[in-house]
Tab-separated table of C-alpha atoms in Angstrom:
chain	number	residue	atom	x	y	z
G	15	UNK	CA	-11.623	0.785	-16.761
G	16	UNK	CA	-9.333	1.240	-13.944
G	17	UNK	CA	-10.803	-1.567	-11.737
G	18	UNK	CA	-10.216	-4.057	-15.120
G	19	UNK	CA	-6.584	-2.610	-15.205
G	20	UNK	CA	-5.996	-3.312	-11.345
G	21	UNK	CA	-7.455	-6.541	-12.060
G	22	UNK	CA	-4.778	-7.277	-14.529
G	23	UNK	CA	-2.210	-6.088	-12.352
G	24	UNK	CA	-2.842	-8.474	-9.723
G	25	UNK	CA	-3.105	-11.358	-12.303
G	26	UNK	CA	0.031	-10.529	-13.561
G	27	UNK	CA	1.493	-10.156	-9.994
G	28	UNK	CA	0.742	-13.540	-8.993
G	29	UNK	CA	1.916	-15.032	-11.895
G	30	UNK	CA	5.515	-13.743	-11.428
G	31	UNK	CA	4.954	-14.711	-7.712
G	32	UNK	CA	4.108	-18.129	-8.569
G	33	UNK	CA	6.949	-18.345	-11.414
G	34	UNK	CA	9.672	-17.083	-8.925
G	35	UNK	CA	7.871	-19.346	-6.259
G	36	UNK	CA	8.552	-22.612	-8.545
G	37	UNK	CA	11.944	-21.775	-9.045
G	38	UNK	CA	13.052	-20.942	-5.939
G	39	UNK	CA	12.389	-24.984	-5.256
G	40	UNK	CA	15.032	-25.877	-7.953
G	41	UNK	CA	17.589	-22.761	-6.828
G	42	UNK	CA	17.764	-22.773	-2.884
G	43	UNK	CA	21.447	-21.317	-3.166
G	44	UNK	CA	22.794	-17.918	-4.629
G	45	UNK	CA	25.508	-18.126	-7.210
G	46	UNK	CA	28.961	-18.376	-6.097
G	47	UNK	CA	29.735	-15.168	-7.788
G	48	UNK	CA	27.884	-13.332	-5.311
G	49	UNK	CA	30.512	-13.631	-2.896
G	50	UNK	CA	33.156	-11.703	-4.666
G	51	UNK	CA	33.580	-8.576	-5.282
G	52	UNK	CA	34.563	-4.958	-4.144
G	53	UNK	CA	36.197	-4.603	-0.619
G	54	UNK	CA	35.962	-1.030	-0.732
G	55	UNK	CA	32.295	-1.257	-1.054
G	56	UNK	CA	29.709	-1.927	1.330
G	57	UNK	CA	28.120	-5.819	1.288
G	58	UNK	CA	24.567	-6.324	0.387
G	59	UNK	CA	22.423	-8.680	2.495
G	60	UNK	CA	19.046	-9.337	1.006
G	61	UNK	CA	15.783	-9.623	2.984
G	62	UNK	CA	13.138	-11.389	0.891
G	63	UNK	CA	9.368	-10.624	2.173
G	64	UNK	CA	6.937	-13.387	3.497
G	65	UNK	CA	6.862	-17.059	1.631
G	66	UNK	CA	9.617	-16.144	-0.344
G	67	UNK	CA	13.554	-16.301	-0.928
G	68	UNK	CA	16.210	-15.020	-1.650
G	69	UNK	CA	15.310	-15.437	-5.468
G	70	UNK	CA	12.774	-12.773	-5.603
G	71	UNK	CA	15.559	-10.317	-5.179
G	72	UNK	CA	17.227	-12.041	-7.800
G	73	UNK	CA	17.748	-8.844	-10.299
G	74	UNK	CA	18.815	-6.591	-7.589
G	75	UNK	CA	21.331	-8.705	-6.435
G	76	UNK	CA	22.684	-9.442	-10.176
G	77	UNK	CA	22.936	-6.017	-10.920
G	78	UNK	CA	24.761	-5.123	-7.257
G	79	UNK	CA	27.294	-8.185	-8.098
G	80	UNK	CA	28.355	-6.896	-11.659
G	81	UNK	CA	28.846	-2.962	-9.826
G	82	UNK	CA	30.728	-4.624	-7.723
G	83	UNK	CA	29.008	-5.897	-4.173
G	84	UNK	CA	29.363	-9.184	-2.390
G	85	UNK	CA	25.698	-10.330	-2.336
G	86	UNK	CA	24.815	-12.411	0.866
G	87	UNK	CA	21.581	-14.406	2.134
G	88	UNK	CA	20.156	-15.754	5.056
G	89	UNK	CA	19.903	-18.753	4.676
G	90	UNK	CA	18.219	-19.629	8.056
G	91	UNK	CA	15.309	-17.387	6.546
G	92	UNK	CA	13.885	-20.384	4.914
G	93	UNK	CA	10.597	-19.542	3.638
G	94	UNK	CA	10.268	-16.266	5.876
G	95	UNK	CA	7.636	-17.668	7.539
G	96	UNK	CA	8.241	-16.638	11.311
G	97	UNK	CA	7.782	-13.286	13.427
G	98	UNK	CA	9.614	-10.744	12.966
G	99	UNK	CA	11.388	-10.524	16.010
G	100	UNK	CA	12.435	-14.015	15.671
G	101	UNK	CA	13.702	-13.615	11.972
G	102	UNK	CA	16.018	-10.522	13.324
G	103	UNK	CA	17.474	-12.992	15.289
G	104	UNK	CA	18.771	-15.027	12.711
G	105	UNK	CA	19.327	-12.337	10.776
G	106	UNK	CA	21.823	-11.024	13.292
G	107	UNK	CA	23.310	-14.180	13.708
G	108	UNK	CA	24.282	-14.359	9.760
G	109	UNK	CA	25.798	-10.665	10.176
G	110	UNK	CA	27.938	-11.898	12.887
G	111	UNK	CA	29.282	-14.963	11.019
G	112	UNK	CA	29.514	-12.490	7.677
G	113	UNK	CA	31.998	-10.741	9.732
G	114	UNK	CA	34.100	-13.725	10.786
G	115	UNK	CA	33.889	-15.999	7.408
G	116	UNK	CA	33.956	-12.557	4.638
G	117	UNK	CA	35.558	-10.007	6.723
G	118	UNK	CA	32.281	-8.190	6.171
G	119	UNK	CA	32.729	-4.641	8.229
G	120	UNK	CA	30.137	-2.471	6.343
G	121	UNK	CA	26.920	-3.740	4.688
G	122	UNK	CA	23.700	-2.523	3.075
G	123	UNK	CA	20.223	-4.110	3.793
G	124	UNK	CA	18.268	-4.664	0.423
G	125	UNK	CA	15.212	-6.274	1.456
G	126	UNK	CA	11.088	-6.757	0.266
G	127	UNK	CA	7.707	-6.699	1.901
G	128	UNK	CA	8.232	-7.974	5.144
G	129	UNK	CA	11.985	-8.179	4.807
G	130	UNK	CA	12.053	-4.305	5.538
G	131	UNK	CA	10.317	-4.933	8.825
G	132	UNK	CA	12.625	-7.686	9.717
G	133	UNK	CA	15.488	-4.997	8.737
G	134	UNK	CA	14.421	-2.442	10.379
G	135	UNK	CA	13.723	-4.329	13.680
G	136	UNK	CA	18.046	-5.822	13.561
G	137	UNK	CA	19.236	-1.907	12.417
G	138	UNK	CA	17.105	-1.301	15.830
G	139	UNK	CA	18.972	-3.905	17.426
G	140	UNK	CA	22.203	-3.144	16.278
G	141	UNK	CA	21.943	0.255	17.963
G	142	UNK	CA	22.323	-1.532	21.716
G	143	UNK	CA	25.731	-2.006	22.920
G	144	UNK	CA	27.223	-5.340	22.398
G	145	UNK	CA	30.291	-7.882	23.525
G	146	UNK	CA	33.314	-6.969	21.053
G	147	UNK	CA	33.060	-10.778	20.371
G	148	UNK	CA	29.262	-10.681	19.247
G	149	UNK	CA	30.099	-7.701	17.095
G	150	UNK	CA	28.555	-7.146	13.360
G	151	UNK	CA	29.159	-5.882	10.348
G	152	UNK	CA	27.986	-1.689	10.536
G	153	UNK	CA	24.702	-1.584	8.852
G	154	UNK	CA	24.798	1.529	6.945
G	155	UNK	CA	21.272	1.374	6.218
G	156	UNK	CA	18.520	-0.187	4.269
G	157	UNK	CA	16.975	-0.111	0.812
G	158	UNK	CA	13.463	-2.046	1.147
G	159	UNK	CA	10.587	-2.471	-1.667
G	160	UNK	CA	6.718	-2.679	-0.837
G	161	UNK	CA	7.492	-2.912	2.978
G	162	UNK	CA	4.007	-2.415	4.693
G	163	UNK	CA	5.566	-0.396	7.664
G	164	UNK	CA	2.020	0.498	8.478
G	165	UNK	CA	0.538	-3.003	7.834
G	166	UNK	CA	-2.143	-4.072	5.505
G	167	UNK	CA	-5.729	-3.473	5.981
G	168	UNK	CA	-6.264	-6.563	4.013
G	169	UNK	CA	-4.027	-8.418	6.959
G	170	UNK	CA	-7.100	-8.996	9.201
G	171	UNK	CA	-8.663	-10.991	6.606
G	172	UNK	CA	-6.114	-13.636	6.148
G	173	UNK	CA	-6.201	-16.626	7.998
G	174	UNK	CA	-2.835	-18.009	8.227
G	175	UNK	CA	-0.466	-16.230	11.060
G	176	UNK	CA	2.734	-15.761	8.659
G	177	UNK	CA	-0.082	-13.118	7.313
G	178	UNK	CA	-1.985	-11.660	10.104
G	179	UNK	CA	1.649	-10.138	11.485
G	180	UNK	CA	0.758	-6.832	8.992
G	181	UNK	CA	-1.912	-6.174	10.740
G	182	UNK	CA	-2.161	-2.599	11.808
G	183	UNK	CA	-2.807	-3.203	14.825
G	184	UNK	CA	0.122	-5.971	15.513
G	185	UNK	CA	2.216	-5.233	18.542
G	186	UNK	CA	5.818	-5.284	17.145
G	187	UNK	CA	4.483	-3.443	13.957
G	188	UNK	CA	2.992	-0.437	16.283
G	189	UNK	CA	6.349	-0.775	17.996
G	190	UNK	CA	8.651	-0.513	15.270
G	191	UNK	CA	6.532	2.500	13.895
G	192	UNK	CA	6.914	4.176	17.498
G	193	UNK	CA	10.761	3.589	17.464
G	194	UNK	CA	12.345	5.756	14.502
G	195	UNK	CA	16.113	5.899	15.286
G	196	UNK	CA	16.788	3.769	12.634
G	197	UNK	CA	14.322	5.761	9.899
G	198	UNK	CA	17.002	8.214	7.996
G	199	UNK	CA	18.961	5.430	7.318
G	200	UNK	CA	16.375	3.643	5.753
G	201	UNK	CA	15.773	4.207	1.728
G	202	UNK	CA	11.677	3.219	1.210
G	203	UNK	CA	10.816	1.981	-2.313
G	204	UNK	CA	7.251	2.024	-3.845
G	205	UNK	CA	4.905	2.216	-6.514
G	206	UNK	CA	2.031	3.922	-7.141
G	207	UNK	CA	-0.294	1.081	-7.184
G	208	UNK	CA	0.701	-2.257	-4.880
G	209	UNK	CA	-1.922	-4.902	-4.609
G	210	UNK	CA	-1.161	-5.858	-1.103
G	211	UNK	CA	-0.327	-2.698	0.566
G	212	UNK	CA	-3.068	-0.580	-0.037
G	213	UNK	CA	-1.929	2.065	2.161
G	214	UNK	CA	1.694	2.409	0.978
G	215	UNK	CA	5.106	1.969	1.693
G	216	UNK	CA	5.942	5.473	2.994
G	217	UNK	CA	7.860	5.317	6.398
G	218	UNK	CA	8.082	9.050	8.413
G	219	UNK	CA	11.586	10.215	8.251
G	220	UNK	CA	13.092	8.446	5.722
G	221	UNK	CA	13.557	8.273	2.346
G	222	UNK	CA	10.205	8.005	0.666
G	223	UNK	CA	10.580	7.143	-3.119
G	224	UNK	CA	7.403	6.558	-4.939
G	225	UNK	CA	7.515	5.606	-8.729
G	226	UNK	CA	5.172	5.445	-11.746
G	227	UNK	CA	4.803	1.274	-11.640
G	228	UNK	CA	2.459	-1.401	-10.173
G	229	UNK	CA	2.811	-4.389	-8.482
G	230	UNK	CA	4.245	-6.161	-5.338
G	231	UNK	CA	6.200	-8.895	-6.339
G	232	UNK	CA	7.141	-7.873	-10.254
G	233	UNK	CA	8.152	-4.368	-9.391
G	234	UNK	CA	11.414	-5.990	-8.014
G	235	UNK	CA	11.955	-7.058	-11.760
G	236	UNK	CA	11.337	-3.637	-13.106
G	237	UNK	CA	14.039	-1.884	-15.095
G	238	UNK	CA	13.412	1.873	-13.464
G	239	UNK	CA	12.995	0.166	-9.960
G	240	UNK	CA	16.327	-1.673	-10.497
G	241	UNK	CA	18.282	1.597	-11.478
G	242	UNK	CA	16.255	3.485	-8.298
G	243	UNK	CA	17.703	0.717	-5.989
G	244	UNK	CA	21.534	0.910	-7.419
G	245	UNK	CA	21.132	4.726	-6.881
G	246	UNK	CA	19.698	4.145	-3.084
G	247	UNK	CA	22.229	1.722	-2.260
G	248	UNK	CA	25.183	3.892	-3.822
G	249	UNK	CA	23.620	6.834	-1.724
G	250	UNK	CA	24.100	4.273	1.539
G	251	UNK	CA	27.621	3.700	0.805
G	252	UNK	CA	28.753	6.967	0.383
């Protein structure tokens, strides 16, 4: 019985993967809305996972906006397709121009799947001194969903490189679980049952918050997960 429900799980998984997916062809930009909102409060940049946008954070983000945070992409993301280190570049790059465009000063990572690795690795970055000029918003910390911090067992199996990254045994990954500066800033996010990440989400010495759902791509859709995340990212702000 449980393998059939699993089973239906990942069906249903994919399905709101591919749905999202299809979209995310027709809706490459956020709504303008997203940029306004709250000074006081800290700015949210979201970090989708691999393959995807900024669209499967979609519900987070519209339910940040209305509370009253500027939502911001990455544009230069595209399809989240390269390494991580390489992604933290650009990542860093959009903080920077946040700053000078928004007056961003303070912001919040929300990210998914492989987003929290890319966050993790610029909140590492961020800690190394810097030219005044180059300077970037303060990132306050992170609130990431399904991020395999430990990699995937089922990494080694995949063929295409975008993949093989969350291995357990990939370099950067082992390095960014050896360096945990950044880890009690960090907010982890994750159900009891995710597909992909067999192993879990749980990251040692932060925030570990597991929750009665299932699922790695619809869980960011969920109505309790949406209300955990406003919570996490009002804790941040503080």
């Amino acid at each position: 019985m449980r393998r059939w429900k699993h089973a239906w799980w990942w069906l249903l998984d994919y399905l709101h993967a591919g749905w999202v997916q299809t979209c995310s062809v027709f809706r490459r930009r956020p709504p303008k809305d997203y940029a306004a909102g709250d000074l006081t409060r800290p700015a949210i940049v979201l970090l989708p996972g691999v393959y995807e946008t900024w669209l499967f954070l979609e519900p987070a983000a519209g339910r940040l906006n209305k509370a009253g945070h500027r939502i911001f992409t990455v544009p230069e993301l595209g399809f989240n397709q390269l390494s991580v280190p390489d992604s933290a570049a650009r990542v860093q790059r959009r903080l920077a121009e946040l700053r000078q465009t928004h007056g961003v000063e303070h912001c919040v990572l929300l990210a998914h799947s492989k987003g929290g690795l890319i966050g993790k690795y610029t909140m590492l970055e961020a800690l190394l001194p810097v030219e005044p000029s180059a300077a970037e918003p303060e990132i306050l910390g992170m609130v990431t969903l399904n991020t395999p911090f430990a990699g995937s067992v089922y990494a080694k199996y995949l063929f295409p490189r975008a993949l093989r990254q969350f291995s357990p045994a990939d370099a950067v990954l082992l390095s960014l679980q050896a360096q945990e500066e950044a880890n009690e800033r960090i907010i982890s996010i994750f159900p009891d049952f995710d597909p992909h990440i067999p192993g879990g989400s749980a990251l040692a010495g932060a925030t570990n918050i597991r929750l009665e759902a299932a699922g790695h791509f619809r869980i960011v859709a969920d109505p309790l997960v949406l209300g955990v995340i406003e919570d996490a990212v009002g804790s941040l702000g503080d």
